[in-house]
PDB file of C-alpha atoms in Angstrom:
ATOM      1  CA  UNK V  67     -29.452 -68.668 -37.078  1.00 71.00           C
ATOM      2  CA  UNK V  68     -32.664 -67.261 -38.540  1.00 88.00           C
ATOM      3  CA  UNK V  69     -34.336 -64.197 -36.461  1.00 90.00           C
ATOM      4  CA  UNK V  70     -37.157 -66.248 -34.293  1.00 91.00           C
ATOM      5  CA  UNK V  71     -39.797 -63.708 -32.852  1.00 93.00           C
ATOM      6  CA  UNK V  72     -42.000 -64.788 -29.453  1.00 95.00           C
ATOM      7  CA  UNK V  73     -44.761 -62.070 -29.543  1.00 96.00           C
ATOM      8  CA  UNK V  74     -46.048 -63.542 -26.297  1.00 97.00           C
ATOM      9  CA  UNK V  75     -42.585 -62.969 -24.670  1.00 98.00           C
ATOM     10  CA  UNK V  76     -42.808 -59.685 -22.858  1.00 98.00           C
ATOM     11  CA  UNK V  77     -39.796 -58.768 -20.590  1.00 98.00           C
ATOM     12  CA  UNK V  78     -39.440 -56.213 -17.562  1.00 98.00           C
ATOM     13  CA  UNK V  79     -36.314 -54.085 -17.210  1.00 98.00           C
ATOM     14  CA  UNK V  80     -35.209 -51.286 -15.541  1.00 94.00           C
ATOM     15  CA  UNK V  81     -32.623 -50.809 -12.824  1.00 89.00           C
ATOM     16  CA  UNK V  82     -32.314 -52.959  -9.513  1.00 86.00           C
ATOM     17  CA  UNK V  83     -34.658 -52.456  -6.594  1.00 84.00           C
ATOM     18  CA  UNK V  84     -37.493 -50.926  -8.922  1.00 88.00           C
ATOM     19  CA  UNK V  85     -39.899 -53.457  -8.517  1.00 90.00           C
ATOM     20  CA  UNK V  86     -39.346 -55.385 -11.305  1.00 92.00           C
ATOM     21  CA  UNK V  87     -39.684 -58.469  -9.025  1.00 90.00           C
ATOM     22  CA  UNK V  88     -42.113 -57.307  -6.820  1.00 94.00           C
ATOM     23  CA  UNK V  89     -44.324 -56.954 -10.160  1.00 97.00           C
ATOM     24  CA  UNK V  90     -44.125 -60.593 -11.493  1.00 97.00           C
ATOM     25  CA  UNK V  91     -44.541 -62.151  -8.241  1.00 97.00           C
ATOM     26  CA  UNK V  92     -48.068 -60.299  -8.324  1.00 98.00           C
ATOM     27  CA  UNK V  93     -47.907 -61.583 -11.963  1.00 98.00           C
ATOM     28  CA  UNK V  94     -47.480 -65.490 -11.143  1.00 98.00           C
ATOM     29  CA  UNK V  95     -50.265 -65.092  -8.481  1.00 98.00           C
ATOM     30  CA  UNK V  96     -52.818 -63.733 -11.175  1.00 98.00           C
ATOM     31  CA  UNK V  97     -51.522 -67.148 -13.286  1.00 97.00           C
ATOM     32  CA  UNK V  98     -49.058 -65.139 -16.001  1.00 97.00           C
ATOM     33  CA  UNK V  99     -46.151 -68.003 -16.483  1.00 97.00           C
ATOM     34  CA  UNK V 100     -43.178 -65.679 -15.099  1.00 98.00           C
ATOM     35  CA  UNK V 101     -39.549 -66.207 -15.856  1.00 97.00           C
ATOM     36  CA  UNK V 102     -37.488 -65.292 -12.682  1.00 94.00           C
ATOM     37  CA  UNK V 103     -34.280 -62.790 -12.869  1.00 92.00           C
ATOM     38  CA  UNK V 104     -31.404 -64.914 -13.732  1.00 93.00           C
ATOM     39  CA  UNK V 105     -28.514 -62.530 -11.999  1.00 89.00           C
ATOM     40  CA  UNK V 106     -29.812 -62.824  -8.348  1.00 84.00           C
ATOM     41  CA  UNK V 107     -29.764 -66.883  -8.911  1.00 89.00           C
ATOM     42  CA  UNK V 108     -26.567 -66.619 -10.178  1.00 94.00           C
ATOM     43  CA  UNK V 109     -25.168 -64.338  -7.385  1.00 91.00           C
ATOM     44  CA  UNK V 110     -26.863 -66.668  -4.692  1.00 90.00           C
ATOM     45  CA  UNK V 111     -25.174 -69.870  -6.782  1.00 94.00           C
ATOM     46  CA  UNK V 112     -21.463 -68.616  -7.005  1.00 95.00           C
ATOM     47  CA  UNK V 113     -21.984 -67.129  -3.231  1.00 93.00           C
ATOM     48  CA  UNK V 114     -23.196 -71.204  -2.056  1.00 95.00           C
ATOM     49  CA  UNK V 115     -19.947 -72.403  -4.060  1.00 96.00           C
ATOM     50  CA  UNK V 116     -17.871 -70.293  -3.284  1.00 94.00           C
ATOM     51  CA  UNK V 117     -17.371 -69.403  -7.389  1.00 94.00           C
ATOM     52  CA  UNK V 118     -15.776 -66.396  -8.821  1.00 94.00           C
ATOM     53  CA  UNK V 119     -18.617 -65.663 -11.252  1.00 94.00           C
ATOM     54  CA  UNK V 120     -20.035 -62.655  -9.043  1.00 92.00           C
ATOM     55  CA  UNK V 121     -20.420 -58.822 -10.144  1.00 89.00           C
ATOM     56  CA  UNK V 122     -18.020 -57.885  -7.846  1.00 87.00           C
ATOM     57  CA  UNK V 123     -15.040 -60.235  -8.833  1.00 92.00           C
ATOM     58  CA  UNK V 124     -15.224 -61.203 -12.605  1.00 94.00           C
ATOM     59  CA  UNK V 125     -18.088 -59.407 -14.313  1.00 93.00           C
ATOM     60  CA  UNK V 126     -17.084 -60.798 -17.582  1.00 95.00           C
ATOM     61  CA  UNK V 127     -17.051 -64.212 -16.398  1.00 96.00           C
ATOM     62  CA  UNK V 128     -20.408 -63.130 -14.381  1.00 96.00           C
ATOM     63  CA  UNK V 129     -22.027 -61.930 -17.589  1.00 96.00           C
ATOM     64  CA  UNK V 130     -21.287 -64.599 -19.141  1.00 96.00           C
ATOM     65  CA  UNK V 131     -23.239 -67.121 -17.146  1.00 96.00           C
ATOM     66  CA  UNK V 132     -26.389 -64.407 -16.767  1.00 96.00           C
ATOM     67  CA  UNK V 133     -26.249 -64.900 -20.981  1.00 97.00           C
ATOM     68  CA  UNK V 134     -25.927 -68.685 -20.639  1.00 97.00           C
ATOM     69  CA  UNK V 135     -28.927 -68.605 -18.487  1.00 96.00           C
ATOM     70  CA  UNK V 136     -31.309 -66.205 -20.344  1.00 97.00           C
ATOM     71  CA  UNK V 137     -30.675 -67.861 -23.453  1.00 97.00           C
ATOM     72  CA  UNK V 138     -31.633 -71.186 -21.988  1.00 97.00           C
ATOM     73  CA  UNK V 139     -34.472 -69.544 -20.407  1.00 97.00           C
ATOM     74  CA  UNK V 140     -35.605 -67.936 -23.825  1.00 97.00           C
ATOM     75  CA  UNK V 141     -35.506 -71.161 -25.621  1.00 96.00           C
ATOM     76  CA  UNK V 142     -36.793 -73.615 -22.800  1.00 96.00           C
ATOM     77  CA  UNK V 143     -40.074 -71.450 -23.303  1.00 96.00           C
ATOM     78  CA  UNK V 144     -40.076 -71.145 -27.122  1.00 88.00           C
ATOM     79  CA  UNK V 145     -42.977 -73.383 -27.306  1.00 89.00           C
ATOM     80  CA  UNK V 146     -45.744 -71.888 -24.652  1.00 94.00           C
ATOM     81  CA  UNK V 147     -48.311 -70.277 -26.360  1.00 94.00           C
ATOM     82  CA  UNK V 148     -49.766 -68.314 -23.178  1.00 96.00           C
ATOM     83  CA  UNK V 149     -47.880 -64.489 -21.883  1.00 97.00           C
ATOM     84  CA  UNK V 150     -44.518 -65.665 -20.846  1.00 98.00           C
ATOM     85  CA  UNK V 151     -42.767 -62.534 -18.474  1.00 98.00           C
ATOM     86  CA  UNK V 152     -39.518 -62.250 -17.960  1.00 98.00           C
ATOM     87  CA  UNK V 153     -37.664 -60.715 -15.229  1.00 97.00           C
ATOM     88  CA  UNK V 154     -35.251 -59.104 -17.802  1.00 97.00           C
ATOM     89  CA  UNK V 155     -34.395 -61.115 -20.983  1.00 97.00           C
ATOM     90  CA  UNK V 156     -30.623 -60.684 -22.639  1.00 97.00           C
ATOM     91  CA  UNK V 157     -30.423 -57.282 -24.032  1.00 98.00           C
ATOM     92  CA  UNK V 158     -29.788 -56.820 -20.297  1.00 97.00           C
ATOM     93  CA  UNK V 159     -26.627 -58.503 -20.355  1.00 96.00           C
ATOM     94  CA  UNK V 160     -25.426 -56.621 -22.664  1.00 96.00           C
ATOM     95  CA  UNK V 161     -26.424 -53.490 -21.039  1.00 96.00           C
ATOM     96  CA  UNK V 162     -24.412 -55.094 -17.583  1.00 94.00           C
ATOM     97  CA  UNK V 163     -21.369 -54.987 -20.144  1.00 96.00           C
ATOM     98  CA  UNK V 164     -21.480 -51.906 -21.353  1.00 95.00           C
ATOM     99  CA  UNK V 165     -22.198 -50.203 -17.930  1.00 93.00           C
ATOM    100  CA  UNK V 166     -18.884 -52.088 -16.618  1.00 92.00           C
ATOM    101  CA  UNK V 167     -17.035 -50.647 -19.625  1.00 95.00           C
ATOM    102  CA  UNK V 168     -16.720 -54.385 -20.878  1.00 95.00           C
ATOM    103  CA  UNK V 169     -16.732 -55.067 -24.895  1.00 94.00           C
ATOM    104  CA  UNK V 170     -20.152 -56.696 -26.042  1.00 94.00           C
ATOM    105  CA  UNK V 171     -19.333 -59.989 -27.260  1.00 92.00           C
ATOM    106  CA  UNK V 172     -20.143 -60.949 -30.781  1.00 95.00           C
ATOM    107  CA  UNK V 173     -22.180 -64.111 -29.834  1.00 95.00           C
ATOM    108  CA  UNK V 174     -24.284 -62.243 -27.678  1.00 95.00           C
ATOM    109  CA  UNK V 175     -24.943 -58.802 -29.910  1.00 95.00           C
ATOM    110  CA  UNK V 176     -25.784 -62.022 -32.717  1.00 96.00           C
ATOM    111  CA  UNK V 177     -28.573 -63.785 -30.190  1.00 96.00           C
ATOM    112  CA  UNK V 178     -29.934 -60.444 -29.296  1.00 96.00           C
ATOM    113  CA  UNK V 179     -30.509 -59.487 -32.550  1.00 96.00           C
ATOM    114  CA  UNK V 180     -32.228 -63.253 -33.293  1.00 96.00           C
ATOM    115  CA  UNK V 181     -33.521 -63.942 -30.422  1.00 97.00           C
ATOM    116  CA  UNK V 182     -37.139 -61.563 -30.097  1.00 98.00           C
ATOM    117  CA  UNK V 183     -39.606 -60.654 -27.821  1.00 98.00           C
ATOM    118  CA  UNK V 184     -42.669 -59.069 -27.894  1.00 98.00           C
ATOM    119  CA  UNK V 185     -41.647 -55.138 -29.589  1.00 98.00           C
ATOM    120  CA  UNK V 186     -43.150 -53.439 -26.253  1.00 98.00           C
ATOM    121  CA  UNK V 187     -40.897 -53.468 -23.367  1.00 98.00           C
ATOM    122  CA  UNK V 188     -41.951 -52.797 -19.811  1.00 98.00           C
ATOM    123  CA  UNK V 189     -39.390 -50.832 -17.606  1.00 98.00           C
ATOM    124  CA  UNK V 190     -39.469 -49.777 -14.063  1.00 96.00           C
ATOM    125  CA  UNK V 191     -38.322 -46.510 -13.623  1.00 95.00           C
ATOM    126  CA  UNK V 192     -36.036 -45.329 -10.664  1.00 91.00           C
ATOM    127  CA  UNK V 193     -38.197 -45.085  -7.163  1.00 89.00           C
ATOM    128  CA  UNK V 194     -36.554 -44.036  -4.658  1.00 83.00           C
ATOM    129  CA  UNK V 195     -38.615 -44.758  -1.715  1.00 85.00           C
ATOM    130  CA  UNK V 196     -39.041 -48.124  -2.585  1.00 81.00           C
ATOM    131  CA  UNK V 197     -35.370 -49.020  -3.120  1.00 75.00           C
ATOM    132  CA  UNK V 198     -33.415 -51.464  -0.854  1.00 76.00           C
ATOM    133  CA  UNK V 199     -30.107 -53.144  -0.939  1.00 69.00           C
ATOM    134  CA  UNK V 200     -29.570 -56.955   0.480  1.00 66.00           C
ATOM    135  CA  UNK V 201     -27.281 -59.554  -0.551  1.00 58.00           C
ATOM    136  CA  UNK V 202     -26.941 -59.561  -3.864  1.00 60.00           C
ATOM    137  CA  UNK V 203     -28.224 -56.101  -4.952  1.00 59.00           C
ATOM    138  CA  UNK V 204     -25.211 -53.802  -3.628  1.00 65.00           C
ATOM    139  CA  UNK V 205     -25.758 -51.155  -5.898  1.00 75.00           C
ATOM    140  CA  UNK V 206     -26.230 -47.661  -4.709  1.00 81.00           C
ATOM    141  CA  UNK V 207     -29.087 -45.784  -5.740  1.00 84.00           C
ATOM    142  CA  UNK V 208     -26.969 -43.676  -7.997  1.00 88.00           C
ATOM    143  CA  UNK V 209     -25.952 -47.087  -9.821  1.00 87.00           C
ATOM    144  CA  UNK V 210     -29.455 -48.666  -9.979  1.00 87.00           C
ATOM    145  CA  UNK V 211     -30.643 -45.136 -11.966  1.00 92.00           C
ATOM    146  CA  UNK V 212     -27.283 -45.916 -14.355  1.00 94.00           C
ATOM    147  CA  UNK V 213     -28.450 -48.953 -14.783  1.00 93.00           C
ATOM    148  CA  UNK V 214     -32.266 -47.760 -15.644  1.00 95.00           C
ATOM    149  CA  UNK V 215     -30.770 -45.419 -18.012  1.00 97.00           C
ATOM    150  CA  UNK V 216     -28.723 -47.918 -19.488  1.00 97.00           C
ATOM    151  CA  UNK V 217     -31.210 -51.145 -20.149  1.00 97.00           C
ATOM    152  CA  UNK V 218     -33.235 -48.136 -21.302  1.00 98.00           C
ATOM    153  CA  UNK V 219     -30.395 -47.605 -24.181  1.00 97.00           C
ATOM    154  CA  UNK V 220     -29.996 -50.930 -24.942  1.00 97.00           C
ATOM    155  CA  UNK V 221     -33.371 -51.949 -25.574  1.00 98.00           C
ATOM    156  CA  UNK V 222     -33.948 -48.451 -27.656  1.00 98.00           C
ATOM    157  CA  UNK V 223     -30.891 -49.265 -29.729  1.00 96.00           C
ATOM    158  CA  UNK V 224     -32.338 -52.999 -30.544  1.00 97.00           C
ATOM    159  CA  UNK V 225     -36.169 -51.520 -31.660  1.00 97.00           C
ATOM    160  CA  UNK V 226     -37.729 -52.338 -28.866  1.00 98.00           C
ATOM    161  CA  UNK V 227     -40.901 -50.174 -27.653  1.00 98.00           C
ATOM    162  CA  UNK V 228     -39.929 -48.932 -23.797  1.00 98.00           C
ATOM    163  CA  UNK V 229     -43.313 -48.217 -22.265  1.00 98.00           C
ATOM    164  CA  UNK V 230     -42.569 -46.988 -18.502  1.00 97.00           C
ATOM    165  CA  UNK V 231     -44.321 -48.644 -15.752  1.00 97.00           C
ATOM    166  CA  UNK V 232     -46.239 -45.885 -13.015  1.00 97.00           C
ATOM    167  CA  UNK V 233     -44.893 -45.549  -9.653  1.00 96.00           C
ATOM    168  CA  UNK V 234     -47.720 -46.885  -8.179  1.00 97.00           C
ATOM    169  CA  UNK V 235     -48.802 -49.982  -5.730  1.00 96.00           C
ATOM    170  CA  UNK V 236     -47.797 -53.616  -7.082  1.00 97.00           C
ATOM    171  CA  UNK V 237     -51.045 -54.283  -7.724  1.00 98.00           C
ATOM    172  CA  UNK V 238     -51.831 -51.166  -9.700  1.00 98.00           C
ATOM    173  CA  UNK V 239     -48.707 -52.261 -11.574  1.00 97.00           C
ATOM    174  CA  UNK V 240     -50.132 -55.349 -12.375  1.00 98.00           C
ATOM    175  CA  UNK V 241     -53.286 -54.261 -14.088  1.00 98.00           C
ATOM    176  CA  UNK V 242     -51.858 -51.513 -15.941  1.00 98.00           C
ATOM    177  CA  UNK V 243     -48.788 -54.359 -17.046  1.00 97.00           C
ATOM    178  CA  UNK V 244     -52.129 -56.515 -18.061  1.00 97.00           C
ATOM    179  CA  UNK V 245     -53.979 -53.899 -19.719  1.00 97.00           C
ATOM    180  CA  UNK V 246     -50.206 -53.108 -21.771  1.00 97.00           C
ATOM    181  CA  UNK V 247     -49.700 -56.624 -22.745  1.00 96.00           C
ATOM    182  CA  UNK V 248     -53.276 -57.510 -23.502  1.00 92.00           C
ATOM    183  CA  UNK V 249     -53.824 -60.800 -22.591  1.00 84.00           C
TER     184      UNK V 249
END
């Protein structure tokens, strides 16, 4: 597979409960074409089914479907033209592995390497005050900043540009994510 760059791709990492989703749903409200976090759909499909696939039971097999999903997601969009913002993109999965202790698996190391988007990378940094667990986030706080610190790694390690989002009101978030991405 040849290495196929989408400069209009921009995704938003970080750890859980940092806003990341707080920030695109302000971002689909301005108009921006917003890609929701595949892990929380997956979490609430396994929980409806009664699957296996869930952090907490099989994280390879949980992985695994968070890869399926992002890569579909990546290439369902491969043809919009306008910002497309992601609510992390699959360098995420891999940092998921890695902060489970589980081997990174060829075939996704191979699409994350191929698979590009925009070089600048917005992450949420760890916010105490605003951080909440439900559901499907059962992280502690502890975990969530592992996480940060991980997804920061990962996306360092594949030449991405980290450029850390304020810890400021979801609007304010929004313009500064508008002025970053410039469209």
């Amino acid at each position: 597979m040849k290495t196929v760059n989408r400069n209009n791709f921009f995704v938003v990492t970080g750890g859980p409960g940092m806003g990341k989703t707080s920030l695109l749903e302000e971002m689909k409200r301005r108009g921006y074409y917003c890609i929701e976090e595949t892990g929380r759909q997956v979490i609430q499909d396994q929980i409806r089914v009664k699957g296996e696939a869930l952090p907490w039971k099989s994280p390879l097999l949980f992985a695994e479907l968070l890869f399926k999903q992002d890569l579909d997601n990546f290439m369902n969009c491969k043809e919009q033209q306008q910002p497309v913002l992601f609510d992390r993109g699959i360098p995420d999965v891999m940092g998921y592995l890695k902060l489970n202790n589980i081997r990174l698996l060829p075939h996704m190391i191979q699409n994350a390497d191929q698979l590009r988007y925009n070089p600048l990378v917005l992450i949420t940094p760890p916010w105490e005050e605003i951080y909440i667990n439900d559901t499907e986030r059962k992280q502690s706080f502890t975990e969530a900043v592992d996480t940060y610190k991980m997804m920061a790694d990962i996306y360092t390690r594949l030449d991405y540009q980290l450029l850390e989002i304020p810890r400021i009101s979801v609007k304010d978030r929004a313009d500064f994510m508008i002025k970053a991405i410039g469209f």
